[in-house]
Amino acid sequence: MLAGAQIRALRLRSSYIEISNILRGRSAWPTPRHGHLRTPRLFHTRICLLEQTPRELPSFLETYKKAVDFPPATHDFESFLSQAEPNTEVVLHGYLGHRADLSKKLSFVRLTDPTMQHSLQVIAFAKNDAFDKLKTLNAHSPVAVRGTVQRKKGKGTDPSDIPAQDAWELALQEIYPLNDFPKEIIMTTETVFPPEQRYLQLRSDTELREALRFRARVHNLCKQELEEQCQPPFVEIETPLLFKSTPEGAREFLVPTRRPGLAYALPQSPQQYKQILMASGVPRYFQFARCFRDEDLRADRQPEFTQLDLEMSFATGDDVMRTVERVIRRLWSSLMKDPAPDGPFRKVSYQDVMAKYGSDKPDTRYGMEIIRLEHALPVDLVSKISPLLDPIVEAFKVEGNDNDPAETTKFITQFLDSPAGAPFNNNPDGGPGVFVYNGKQPLCGLQPFGFEVAEQVEDLLEPDHGDLIILQARPRAPFSGGSTPIGDLRRSLHSAAVASGFKPAPSGFDFLWVVDFPLFSPSSDSEPGQGGTAGISSTHHPFTAPKSAAEVDRLLTDPTQAVADHYDLVVNGVELGGGSRRIHNAAVQEFILREILQMPAERLANFAHLVDALRAGCPPHAGLALGFDRLVAVMLGKESVRDVIAFPKTGKGGDDAMVRAPSPITEEALQTYHLRLRE
Amino acid sequence: MLAGAQIRALRLRSSYIEISNILRGRSAWPTPRHGHLRTPRLFHTRICLLEQTPRELPSFLETYKKAVDFPPATHDFESFLSQAEPNTEVVLHGYLGHRADLSKKLSFVRLTDPTMQHSLQVIAFAKNDAFDKLKTLNAHSPVAVRGTVQRKKGKGTDPSDIPAQDAWELALQEIYPLNDFPKEIIMTTETVFPPEQRYLQLRSDTELREALRFRARVHNLCKQELEEQCQPPFVEIETPLLFKSTPEGAREFLVPTRRPGLAYALPQSPQQYKQILMASGVPRYFQFARCFRDEDLRADRQPEFTQLDLEMSFATGDDVMRTVERVIRRLWSSLMKDPAPDGPFRKVSYQDVMAKYGSDKPDTRYGMEIIRLEHALPVDLVSKISPLLDPIVEAFKVEGNDNDPAETTKFITQFLDSPAGAPFNNNPDGGPGVFVYNGKQPLCGLQPFGFEVAEQVEDLLEPDHGDLIILQARPRAPFSGGSTPIGDLRRSLHSAAVASGFKPAPSGFDFLWVVDFPLFSPSSDSEPGQGGTAGISSTHHPFTAPKSAAEVDRLLTDPTQAVADHYDLVVNGVELGGGSRRIHNAAVQEFILREILQMPAERLANFAHLVDALRAGCPPHAGLALGFDRLVAVMLGKESVRDVIAFPKTGKGGDDAMVRAPSPITEEALQTYHLRLRE
């Protein structure tokens, strides 16, 4: 009969076997089978182990022991290449490649260095243990190897022609296995790993790892430009992440505290702290700031993201724009194929980009500019295009391919029949009016316009044989928001044209500042706004200054017409960042919050610290934030910011699929924070 | 009778008066008095304003309009100094100093530049508007000034002797008030502002602003050393802050999501992500990482803090220590009076520092080393010192001042009677035994030891006339935790000695690595540990590797005796940082979590991502985190990290007194996150 301690020892040993089995097989994380073992303390168990199994160390611990004491590398790969001498002994670290067994007595294997940027040939002869050990190791396993340096046989070629990394090889003397790469994981450059295995995505994708290094270089260049090239220099200052809820426009994450009913909020941006720095005698601030928005996850949004945040005192928007242009120029000239175009980036007003491109972040590289047309159109044509009374009708032209109307017709038909076309077809204000200009047809295919209007359309759009003309109606109202239906159509149609090969992909970078945004926009249910009751919200945030003295007057006469000193940096249809001059006067800030936005008292109180800081003689100031993830993605030509973030959230709910976050709140944690779940 | 709109317009105007009053007076943030005005939309209000009050712009808006269009500075201060030419016109920005009115027609005022590092004399003559305008402006107000450069009258001295900033002055031509610094705020270099007015603390305290610039320099030097001087270079990689709850040792903040019952957790450190990077083919990582701990606020702890976090693959603890020494050397040689001492920092084991200094982060600069004494002591003496049976008794000597026993007696009496002495007097294991060595007394004051033991004590401690000998008992048990009672007494006594002038403050920096910590420590209620049921917890975190193959054996035989490959960098009694080699083998990691710590299944599952990453052939790796706030504080000789953080939490509950965070969670937010408050 076994004593209790003996039984426990046996059970413990059987669990090692279980673990080893799992390591050999593909099993997922094992579920524990011996919960009843938890109560006896390990102190007891170890005594019986000492007595019963003094020498029976489980094999995985034996393996691990050997990996603990491994020889240090005598060289990193780069210093090896510059210092290699034949017949010297070196130790190198790295990952094994796939072994090629040339005979029973000779094998080749490449050793990839720890940076995974270089590799070296290793030759193993069946003259020592190392040869046998090598044969037990899987490709991709980390190892330390000791070997003798030898010049690679040149097959008669001139050795100076051989790239350094192919000039040398290592005759294997000893190999130290450091860990085992499981046979079950097939890892080639083609393997697609799921987000749960981000480490394998990173390990197998050179481009992804290179993107992270590139990102660090972008970071450093921005920093250098601001710290070393600007006078006075910018100073990097960290601001708190445990902030408080002060609704500026997006939804904030809360962080409950152990004090009942009290919580911090994670900041949407360091906006208020950086303004307070300006009131604190700090002339120029920047920070790579982590920001948080509890929004639904879109392709280019993450619940947490990084922005290059900066602010300058005694400065106007123009000063900020000049500074940011310097940074962009530095990045492009240092890291990109072509430098950014000379001269200041052009400034286009919000009204103009909305009219011309139907977007406040237009891709301006491919024409397809929008014009107003309703003044020229016969009433009956308008009524065919839209059910709206007196709508605005806009149009743009898509140049055809090879002057072939049939090709154009095929393209537009496919687009409108595709899922991408559905929202445009289903527009309750009328779908797009589509005309293929065709010299072989009566009125070149423009009969619905009638003779006179067709001529006007030709004058305005100057179509060629095979070109496409698109009409779209919208309600008669001032521009608000980020795009119009025809702007969305322009963008969507162009993407489809590029994807289908109907149009070449545009190249280069066309930077512009979109300026003169309205200071306020009508509140809507979809945007949380600032919680005022005036029916309007700040278009960007309530700290944005009016553009000029004349716009200050409008605050009283017609705030909805007031123009903001806000500027967005746009390139190729992407908003890289935005900024503004801020209200630096306490009374004006208070007036905006209280009288214009009509914030209730409790919301006003949320901004007291900022107003108090402005009141203490704060100088004028302006700033900007560049979306850093997006900037890097644009520079690398990546569609998604996920390709430039080491561990992005990937799921629709903002999931980190790898670590499986968010995760269930425990009852204990709820108690700690004086909370309860609602049903 | 007034129409409704007219009433509203009048009310709106009256509220401007209210605001202006507040600006003139000292009133706190005004409570809104016209909540009933919220419902009518501003669109209505503005129409009546247009009709009723077309020209009556409130005065604060008129003032603001003038501040909106201010001339750009022609020079920053430094370029002004290098380019100044007499009789040229310049525009400078800055803050006004206190005006000195020399006569009715002549005033002097200094202009401090936006960086607040330089200033310049401005002379105003009563020949233009600027003179009158200047007289209306308060000191510290931000302004733009236009003036004519003139050489300052040299009073006969050689102009080349005059510092550049005193060589020039400006004859005022125009002044543009940009904001008003309130008269009510008295700001001198002596004014102490409360934490609520951090902006005024920063604005008035040159040293505090300089600390922020110094911090940025430290940041940059660390970065340069890691990126440019190490081969292969370290790469800065950002890791997520919306992480998940995986108990490592401290309490985590939770971030509820809109998915019922699910939350992120803010990371205590990027530990797991950086280890996963090591499994991802990234050889060397670093990051200035924001970390979070929901702990009670102590002088040197903040709920959020910054650490310089780094990790290296194919590396051992020694590799990491060498790297960190490089960084420290670079900092000291670049920024400090004296470079760090030559040669590798010495390594002292946890057992040794605990025995010698009674602390795992000792200040090693002032002697007072502890020795064991109980073997020499008579039983009756021990029983006088402590109620414990067979205790350990330790002792140290404090060298006296001027060989004056009376002075020494006075010092120790004052200490023990002070609040600082209370915890030692009240030690349930016995208070300190205090002896003043006095050549004029029988047995030199050591009678209680008896003749023979007194001689032994003299041999061991070699006291001089006037020295202090302290004895302290503790229970017979292995060292655990960060200090012993006698270690606390040593530290506390030394601080008091320095504060009272009994001892000089020690100078210089004595760096050491504390190594060979126990891998596991007994669990206690005060430390959350890792939630296992084994009665022991990882001393640091459960990813720490055993120090050597021999220590791996102990995992089975006696885990409490196993030594960890953990190392703390300590200087002058401050723990600058700590790190370890990590367990890089999935089976061993799993064994530690499951078998040694006996974690329940749900906790084990929390670490699945890390174990999975290790399983994918992760190389050996080691790393460290330096407490960045503390590092900067130590370099600047600051007692508190608050002096090197722009916006520290100051209250006991982790309050940001300035923005008033944390703040009440609204019912709306609770609903969003499917939460309810507990009663």
PDB file of N, CA, C and O in Angstrom, chain A residues 12 65 178-179 215 220 223 238 241 258-259 264 273 294 304 306 553 584 595 618 654-656 659 667 673 675 678, chain B residues 12 15 65 178-179 215 220 223 238 241 258-259 264 273 294 304 306 553 584 595 618 654-656 667 673 675 678:
ATOM      1  N   LEU A  12       2.430  13.584  -9.186  1.00  0.00           N
ATOM      2  CA  LEU A  12       3.220  14.708  -9.667  1.00  0.00           C
ATOM      3  C   LEU A  12       4.061  14.253 -10.849  1.00  0.00           C
ATOM      4  O   LEU A  12       4.129  14.926 -11.861  1.00  0.00           O
ATOM      5  N   LYS A  65      18.043  22.462 -18.166  1.00  0.00           N
ATOM      6  CA  LYS A  65      19.319  22.681 -17.465  1.00  0.00           C
ATOM      7  C   LYS A  65      20.456  22.887 -18.452  1.00  0.00           C
ATOM      8  O   LYS A  65      21.330  23.729 -18.245  1.00  0.00           O
ATOM      9  N   LEU A 178      19.095  25.384 -27.541  1.00  0.00           N
ATOM     10  CA  LEU A 178      18.605  26.333 -26.531  1.00  0.00           C
ATOM     11  C   LEU A 178      17.101  26.232 -26.322  1.00  0.00           C
ATOM     12  O   LEU A 178      16.581  26.591 -25.280  1.00  0.00           O
ATOM     13  N   ASN A 179      16.419  25.767 -27.320  1.00  0.00           N
ATOM     14  CA  ASN A 179      14.980  25.508 -27.215  1.00  0.00           C
ATOM     15  C   ASN A 179      14.587  24.766 -28.469  1.00  0.00           C
ATOM     16  O   ASN A 179      15.350  24.696 -29.435  1.00  0.00           O
ATOM     17  N   ARG A 215       9.561  52.087 -38.251  1.00  0.00           N
ATOM     18  CA  ARG A 215       8.775  52.929 -37.344  1.00  0.00           C
ATOM     19  C   ARG A 215       9.683  53.622 -36.322  1.00  0.00           C
ATOM     20  O   ARG A 215       9.526  54.811 -36.034  1.00  0.00           O
ATOM     21  N   ASN A 220      12.574  58.521 -34.466  1.00  0.00           N
ATOM     22  CA  ASN A 220      13.815  59.228 -34.143  1.00  0.00           C
ATOM     23  C   ASN A 220      14.012  60.480 -34.988  1.00  0.00           C
ATOM     24  O   ASN A 220      14.499  61.492 -34.498  1.00  0.00           O
ATOM     25  N   LYS A 223      11.768  63.245 -33.766  1.00  0.00           N
ATOM     26  CA  LYS A 223      12.326  63.720 -32.504  1.00  0.00           C
ATOM     27  C   LYS A 223      13.540  64.629 -32.756  1.00  0.00           C
ATOM     28  O   LYS A 223      13.623  65.732 -32.217  1.00  0.00           O
ATOM     29  N   GLU A 238       6.276  63.990 -20.758  1.00  0.00           N
ATOM     30  CA  GLU A 238       5.209  62.992 -20.602  1.00  0.00           C
ATOM     31  C   GLU A 238       4.050  63.581 -19.804  1.00  0.00           C
ATOM     32  O   GLU A 238       4.265  64.241 -18.799  1.00  0.00           O
ATOM     33  N   LEU A 241      -1.678  59.512 -18.114  1.00  0.00           N
ATOM     34  CA  LEU A 241      -2.698  58.716 -18.801  1.00  0.00           C
ATOM     35  C   LEU A 241      -3.895  58.451 -17.892  1.00  0.00           C
ATOM     36  O   LEU A 241      -4.974  58.148 -18.376  1.00  0.00           O
ATOM     37  N   ARG A 258     -10.420  52.353  -6.342  1.00  0.00           N
ATOM     38  CA  ARG A 258     -10.938  51.695  -5.150  1.00  0.00           C
ATOM     39  C   ARG A 258     -11.775  52.636  -4.290  1.00  0.00           C
ATOM     40  O   ARG A 258     -12.298  52.229  -3.273  1.00  0.00           O
ATOM     41  N   ARG A 259     -11.864  53.896  -4.709  1.00  0.00           N
ATOM     42  CA  ARG A 259     -12.746  54.808  -3.983  1.00  0.00           C
ATOM     43  C   ARG A 259     -14.112  54.768  -4.643  1.00  0.00           C
ATOM     44  O   ARG A 259     -14.246  55.091  -5.831  1.00  0.00           O
ATOM     45  N   TYR A 264     -10.824  57.283 -13.018  1.00  0.00           N
ATOM     46  CA  TYR A 264     -10.048  58.052 -13.974  1.00  0.00           C
ATOM     47  C   TYR A 264     -10.642  57.809 -15.356  1.00  0.00           C
ATOM     48  O   TYR A 264     -11.441  56.888 -15.554  1.00  0.00           O
ATOM     49  N   TYR A 273      -3.601  68.778 -21.021  1.00  0.00           N
ATOM     50  CA  TYR A 273      -2.317  68.888 -20.327  1.00  0.00           C
ATOM     51  C   TYR A 273      -1.328  69.718 -21.145  1.00  0.00           C
ATOM     52  O   TYR A 273      -0.549  70.492 -20.597  1.00  0.00           O
ATOM     53  N   ASP A 294     -12.771  54.893 -27.174  1.00  0.00           N
ATOM     54  CA  ASP A 294     -13.653  53.732 -27.108  1.00  0.00           C
ATOM     55  C   ASP A 294     -14.650  53.816 -28.251  1.00  0.00           C
ATOM     56  O   ASP A 294     -15.800  54.164 -28.074  1.00  0.00           O
ATOM     57  N   GLU A 304      -6.442  52.020 -28.944  1.00  0.00           N
ATOM     58  CA  GLU A 304      -5.302  52.781 -28.453  1.00  0.00           C
ATOM     59  C   GLU A 304      -4.402  53.045 -29.638  1.00  0.00           C
ATOM     60  O   GLU A 304      -4.246  52.204 -30.514  1.00  0.00           O
ATOM     61  N   THR A 306      -1.011  55.866 -31.204  1.00  0.00           N
ATOM     62  CA  THR A 306       0.061  56.777 -30.810  1.00  0.00           C
ATOM     63  C   THR A 306      -0.010  58.020 -31.663  1.00  0.00           C
ATOM     64  O   THR A 306      -0.191  57.921 -32.869  1.00  0.00           O
ATOM     65  N   ASP A 553     -16.211  88.047 -34.065  1.00  0.00           N
ATOM     66  CA  ASP A 553     -17.498  88.748 -34.149  1.00  0.00           C
ATOM     67  C   ASP A 553     -18.647  87.781 -34.411  1.00  0.00           C
ATOM     68  O   ASP A 553     -19.722  87.892 -33.849  1.00  0.00           O
ATOM     69  N   HIS A 584      -6.808  80.970 -25.926  1.00  0.00           N
ATOM     70  CA  HIS A 584      -5.861  81.088 -24.799  1.00  0.00           C
ATOM     71  C   HIS A 584      -6.393  82.036 -23.736  1.00  0.00           C
ATOM     72  O   HIS A 584      -5.688  82.337 -22.776  1.00  0.00           O
ATOM     73  N   GLU A 595     -21.905  79.616 -23.148  1.00  0.00           N
ATOM     74  CA  GLU A 595     -22.931  80.334 -23.903  1.00  0.00           C
ATOM     75  C   GLU A 595     -23.154  79.742 -25.289  1.00  0.00           C
ATOM     76  O   GLU A 595     -24.275  79.672 -25.765  1.00  0.00           O
ATOM     77  N   CYS A 618      -2.008  82.891 -19.623  1.00  0.00           N
ATOM     78  CA  CYS A 618      -1.502  81.936 -20.621  1.00  0.00           C
ATOM     79  C   CYS A 618      -1.216  82.647 -21.952  1.00  0.00           C
ATOM     80  O   CYS A 618      -2.040  83.411 -22.433  1.00  0.00           O
ATOM     81  N   GLY A 654     -12.228  45.320 -30.639  1.00  0.00           N
ATOM     82  CA  GLY A 654     -10.985  45.818 -30.077  1.00  0.00           C
ATOM     83  C   GLY A 654     -10.207  44.718 -29.374  1.00  0.00           C
ATOM     84  O   GLY A 654      -9.463  44.967 -28.440  1.00  0.00           O
ATOM     85  N   ASP A 655     -10.370  43.502 -29.859  1.00  0.00           N
ATOM     86  CA  ASP A 655      -9.711  42.363 -29.218  1.00  0.00           C
ATOM     87  C   ASP A 655      -8.223  42.297 -29.518  1.00  0.00           C
ATOM     88  O   ASP A 655      -7.800  42.545 -30.641  1.00  0.00           O
ATOM     89  N   ASP A 656      -7.455  41.963 -28.516  1.00  0.00           N
ATOM     90  CA  ASP A 656      -6.115  41.478 -28.727  1.00  0.00           C
ATOM     91  C   ASP A 656      -6.264  39.958 -28.771  1.00  0.00           C
ATOM     92  O   ASP A 656      -6.393  39.296 -27.745  1.00  0.00           O
ATOM     93  N   VAL A 659      -3.401  37.751 -26.710  1.00  0.00           N
ATOM     94  CA  VAL A 659      -3.461  37.599 -25.251  1.00  0.00           C
ATOM     95  C   VAL A 659      -4.895  37.360 -24.776  1.00  0.00           C
ATOM     96  O   VAL A 659      -5.137  37.160 -23.599  1.00  0.00           O
ATOM     97  N   GLU A 667     -15.321  38.503  -9.961  1.00  0.00           N
ATOM     98  CA  GLU A 667     -16.162  39.019  -8.885  1.00  0.00           C
ATOM     99  C   GLU A 667     -15.298  39.767  -7.863  1.00  0.00           C
ATOM    100  O   GLU A 667     -15.687  40.815  -7.345  1.00  0.00           O
ATOM    101  N   TYR A 673     -13.544  47.325  -6.754  1.00  0.00           N
ATOM    102  CA  TYR A 673     -13.903  48.619  -7.342  1.00  0.00           C
ATOM    103  C   TYR A 673     -15.354  49.008  -7.065  1.00  0.00           C
ATOM    104  O   TYR A 673     -15.897  49.888  -7.719  1.00  0.00           O
ATOM    105  N   LEU A 675     -18.154  47.672  -7.673  1.00  0.00           N
ATOM    106  CA  LEU A 675     -19.005  47.604  -8.851  1.00  0.00           C
ATOM    107  C   LEU A 675     -19.744  46.273  -8.885  1.00  0.00           C
ATOM    108  O   LEU A 675     -19.378  45.314  -8.205  1.00  0.00           O
ATOM    109  N   ARG A 678     -24.429  44.735 -14.462  1.00  0.00           N
ATOM    110  CA  ARG A 678     -25.861  44.835 -14.742  1.00  0.00           C
ATOM    111  C   ARG A 678     -26.305  43.567 -15.455  1.00  0.00           C
ATOM    112  O   ARG A 678     -25.519  42.959 -16.171  1.00  0.00           O
TER     113      ARG A 678
ATOM    114  N   LEU B  12     -28.590  86.906 -21.743  1.00  0.00           N
ATOM    115  CA  LEU B  12     -27.308  86.509 -22.295  1.00  0.00           C
ATOM    116  C   LEU B  12     -26.289  87.615 -22.031  1.00  0.00           C
ATOM    117  O   LEU B  12     -25.172  87.369 -21.598  1.00  0.00           O
ATOM    118  N   SER B  15     -25.095  87.773 -18.529  1.00  0.00           N
ATOM    119  CA  SER B  15     -24.112  86.751 -18.160  1.00  0.00           C
ATOM    120  C   SER B  15     -22.706  87.169 -18.566  1.00  0.00           C
ATOM    121  O   SER B  15     -21.731  86.743 -17.981  1.00  0.00           O
ATOM    122  N   LYS B  65      -9.998  89.823 -29.484  1.00  0.00           N
ATOM    123  CA  LYS B  65      -9.789  90.090 -30.920  1.00  0.00           C
ATOM    124  C   LYS B  65      -8.419  90.709 -31.164  1.00  0.00           C
ATOM    125  O   LYS B  65      -7.739  90.382 -32.128  1.00  0.00           O
ATOM    126  N   LEU B 178      -1.194  90.149 -24.953  1.00  0.00           N
ATOM    127  CA  LEU B 178      -1.697  88.878 -25.484  1.00  0.00           C
ATOM    128  C   LEU B 178      -2.622  88.176 -24.497  1.00  0.00           C
ATOM    129  O   LEU B 178      -3.467  87.381 -24.882  1.00  0.00           O
ATOM    130  N   ASN B 179      -2.434  88.458 -23.238  1.00  0.00           N
ATOM    131  CA  ASN B 179      -3.329  87.941 -22.207  1.00  0.00           C
ATOM    132  C   ASN B 179      -2.967  88.670 -20.927  1.00  0.00           C
ATOM    133  O   ASN B 179      -1.924  89.329 -20.861  1.00  0.00           O
ATOM    134  N   ARG B 215      15.188  65.756 -17.628  1.00  0.00           N
ATOM    135  CA  ARG B 215      14.567  64.450 -17.841  1.00  0.00           C
ATOM    136  C   ARG B 215      14.598  64.071 -19.325  1.00  0.00           C
ATOM    137  O   ARG B 215      14.895  62.933 -19.690  1.00  0.00           O
ATOM    138  N   ASN B 220      17.024  60.941 -23.825  1.00  0.00           N
ATOM    139  CA  ASN B 220      17.738  60.887 -25.103  1.00  0.00           C
ATOM    140  C   ASN B 220      19.064  60.152 -25.008  1.00  0.00           C
ATOM    141  O   ASN B 220      19.435  59.412 -25.922  1.00  0.00           O
ATOM    142  N   LYS B 223      18.452  56.429 -24.840  1.00  0.00           N
ATOM    143  CA  LYS B 223      18.039  56.000 -26.176  1.00  0.00           C
ATOM    144  C   LYS B 223      19.245  55.895 -27.104  1.00  0.00           C
ATOM    145  O   LYS B 223      19.430  54.877 -27.791  1.00  0.00           O
ATOM    146  N   GLU B 238       6.720  49.938 -29.316  1.00  0.00           N
ATOM    147  CA  GLU B 238       5.614  50.213 -28.400  1.00  0.00           C
ATOM    148  C   GLU B 238       4.762  48.957 -28.213  1.00  0.00           C
ATOM    149  O   GLU B 238       4.456  48.262 -29.173  1.00  0.00           O
ATOM    150  N   LEU B 241      -1.177  49.134 -24.102  1.00  0.00           N
ATOM    151  CA  LEU B 241      -1.559  49.479 -22.730  1.00  0.00           C
ATOM    152  C   LEU B 241      -2.926  48.888 -22.372  1.00  0.00           C
ATOM    153  O   LEU B 241      -3.251  48.748 -21.202  1.00  0.00           O
ATOM    154  N   ARG B 258     -17.427  47.982 -23.521  1.00  0.00           N
ATOM    155  CA  ARG B 258     -18.878  47.993 -23.752  1.00  0.00           C
ATOM    156  C   ARG B 258     -19.436  46.580 -23.916  1.00  0.00           C
ATOM    157  O   ARG B 258     -20.627  46.409 -24.099  1.00  0.00           O
ATOM    158  N   ARG B 259     -18.553  45.593 -23.908  1.00  0.00           N
ATOM    159  CA  ARG B 259     -19.045  44.206 -23.950  1.00  0.00           C
ATOM    160  C   ARG B 259     -19.240  43.740 -22.513  1.00  0.00           C
ATOM    161  O   ARG B 259     -18.288  43.705 -21.744  1.00  0.00           O
ATOM    162  N   TYR B 264     -10.337  45.283 -20.166  1.00  0.00           N
ATOM    163  CA  TYR B 264      -8.889  45.249 -20.302  1.00  0.00           C
ATOM    164  C   TYR B 264      -8.289  45.493 -18.920  1.00  0.00           C
ATOM    165  O   TYR B 264      -8.982  45.918 -17.995  1.00  0.00           O
ATOM    166  N   TYR B 273       4.583  41.159 -23.110  1.00  0.00           N
ATOM    167  CA  TYR B 273       4.740  41.532 -24.522  1.00  0.00           C
ATOM    168  C   TYR B 273       6.219  41.519 -24.925  1.00  0.00           C
ATOM    169  O   TYR B 273       6.567  41.116 -26.029  1.00  0.00           O
ATOM    170  N   ASP B 294      -2.129  49.756  -9.106  1.00  0.00           N
ATOM    171  CA  ASP B 294      -3.168  50.268  -8.222  1.00  0.00           C
ATOM    172  C   ASP B 294      -2.757  49.972  -6.784  1.00  0.00           C
ATOM    173  O   ASP B 294      -3.261  49.047  -6.154  1.00  0.00           O
ATOM    174  N   GLU B 304       0.751  55.711 -11.889  1.00  0.00           N
ATOM    175  CA  GLU B 304       1.322  55.507 -13.229  1.00  0.00           C
ATOM    176  C   GLU B 304       2.744  56.024 -13.188  1.00  0.00           C
ATOM    177  O   GLU B 304       3.044  57.019 -12.546  1.00  0.00           O
ATOM    178  N   THR B 306       6.873  55.686 -15.351  1.00  0.00           N
ATOM    179  CA  THR B 306       7.544  55.364 -16.603  1.00  0.00           C
ATOM    180  C   THR B 306       8.750  54.498 -16.317  1.00  0.00           C
ATOM    181  O   THR B 306       9.493  54.790 -15.383  1.00  0.00           O
ATOM    182  N   ASP B 553      17.572  22.008 -10.288  1.00  0.00           N
ATOM    183  CA  ASP B 553      17.365  20.808  -9.471  1.00  0.00           C
ATOM    184  C   ASP B 553      16.536  21.119  -8.239  1.00  0.00           C
ATOM    185  O   ASP B 553      15.658  20.350  -7.847  1.00  0.00           O
ATOM    186  N   HIS B 584      12.629  30.561 -20.602  1.00  0.00           N
ATOM    187  CA  HIS B 584      12.304  30.653 -22.037  1.00  0.00           C
ATOM    188  C   HIS B 584      11.738  29.342 -22.563  1.00  0.00           C
ATOM    189  O   HIS B 584      11.512  29.208 -23.760  1.00  0.00           O
ATOM    190  N   GLU B 595       2.774  23.627 -11.058  1.00  0.00           N
ATOM    191  CA  GLU B 595       3.198  22.712  -9.999  1.00  0.00           C
ATOM    192  C   GLU B 595       3.803  23.431  -8.810  1.00  0.00           C
ATOM    193  O   GLU B 595       3.585  23.055  -7.675  1.00  0.00           O
ATOM    194  N   CYS B 618      11.260  29.769 -28.603  1.00  0.00           N
ATOM    195  CA  CYS B 618      11.761  31.058 -28.109  1.00  0.00           C
ATOM    196  C   CYS B 618      13.212  30.929 -27.639  1.00  0.00           C
ATOM    197  O   CYS B 618      13.544  30.001 -26.913  1.00  0.00           O
ATOM    198  N   GLY B 654      -4.066  58.837  -4.933  1.00  0.00           N
ATOM    199  CA  GLY B 654      -3.647  58.902  -6.328  1.00  0.00           C
ATOM    200  C   GLY B 654      -4.327  60.026  -7.068  1.00  0.00           C
ATOM    201  O   GLY B 654      -4.543  59.949  -8.282  1.00  0.00           O
ATOM    202  N   ASP B 655      -4.645  61.093  -6.361  1.00  0.00           N
ATOM    203  CA  ASP B 655      -5.359  62.211  -6.969  1.00  0.00           C
ATOM    204  C   ASP B 655      -4.462  63.069  -7.849  1.00  0.00           C
ATOM    205  O   ASP B 655      -3.324  63.348  -7.493  1.00  0.00           O
ATOM    206  N   ASP B 656      -5.004  63.500  -8.962  1.00  0.00           N
ATOM    207  CA  ASP B 656      -4.456  64.619  -9.690  1.00  0.00           C
ATOM    208  C   ASP B 656      -5.239  65.827  -9.187  1.00  0.00           C
ATOM    209  O   ASP B 656      -6.370  66.076  -9.598  1.00  0.00           O
ATOM    210  N   GLU B 667     -23.936  58.007 -14.298  1.00  0.00           N
ATOM    211  CA  GLU B 667     -24.869  56.903 -14.501  1.00  0.00           C
ATOM    212  C   GLU B 667     -24.829  56.452 -15.963  1.00  0.00           C
ATOM    213  O   GLU B 667     -24.875  55.259 -16.264  1.00  0.00           O
ATOM    214  N   TYR B 673     -21.079  50.737 -19.768  1.00  0.00           N
ATOM    215  CA  TYR B 673     -20.187  49.617 -19.449  1.00  0.00           C
ATOM    216  C   TYR B 673     -20.895  48.509 -18.666  1.00  0.00           C
ATOM    217  O   TYR B 673     -20.239  47.663 -18.077  1.00  0.00           O
ATOM    218  N   LEU B 675     -22.436  48.388 -15.913  1.00  0.00           N
ATOM    219  CA  LEU B 675     -22.033  48.313 -14.518  1.00  0.00           C
ATOM    220  C   LEU B 675     -23.018  49.066 -13.630  1.00  0.00           C
ATOM    221  O   LEU B 675     -23.806  49.876 -14.101  1.00  0.00           O
ATOM    222  N   ARG B 678     -21.951  49.393  -6.259  1.00  0.00           N
ATOM    223  CA  ARG B 678     -22.376  48.686  -5.060  1.00  0.00           C
ATOM    224  C   ARG B 678     -22.697  49.698  -3.977  1.00  0.00           C
ATOM    225  O   ARG B 678     -22.100  50.780  -3.960  1.00  0.00           O
TER     226      ARG B 678
END
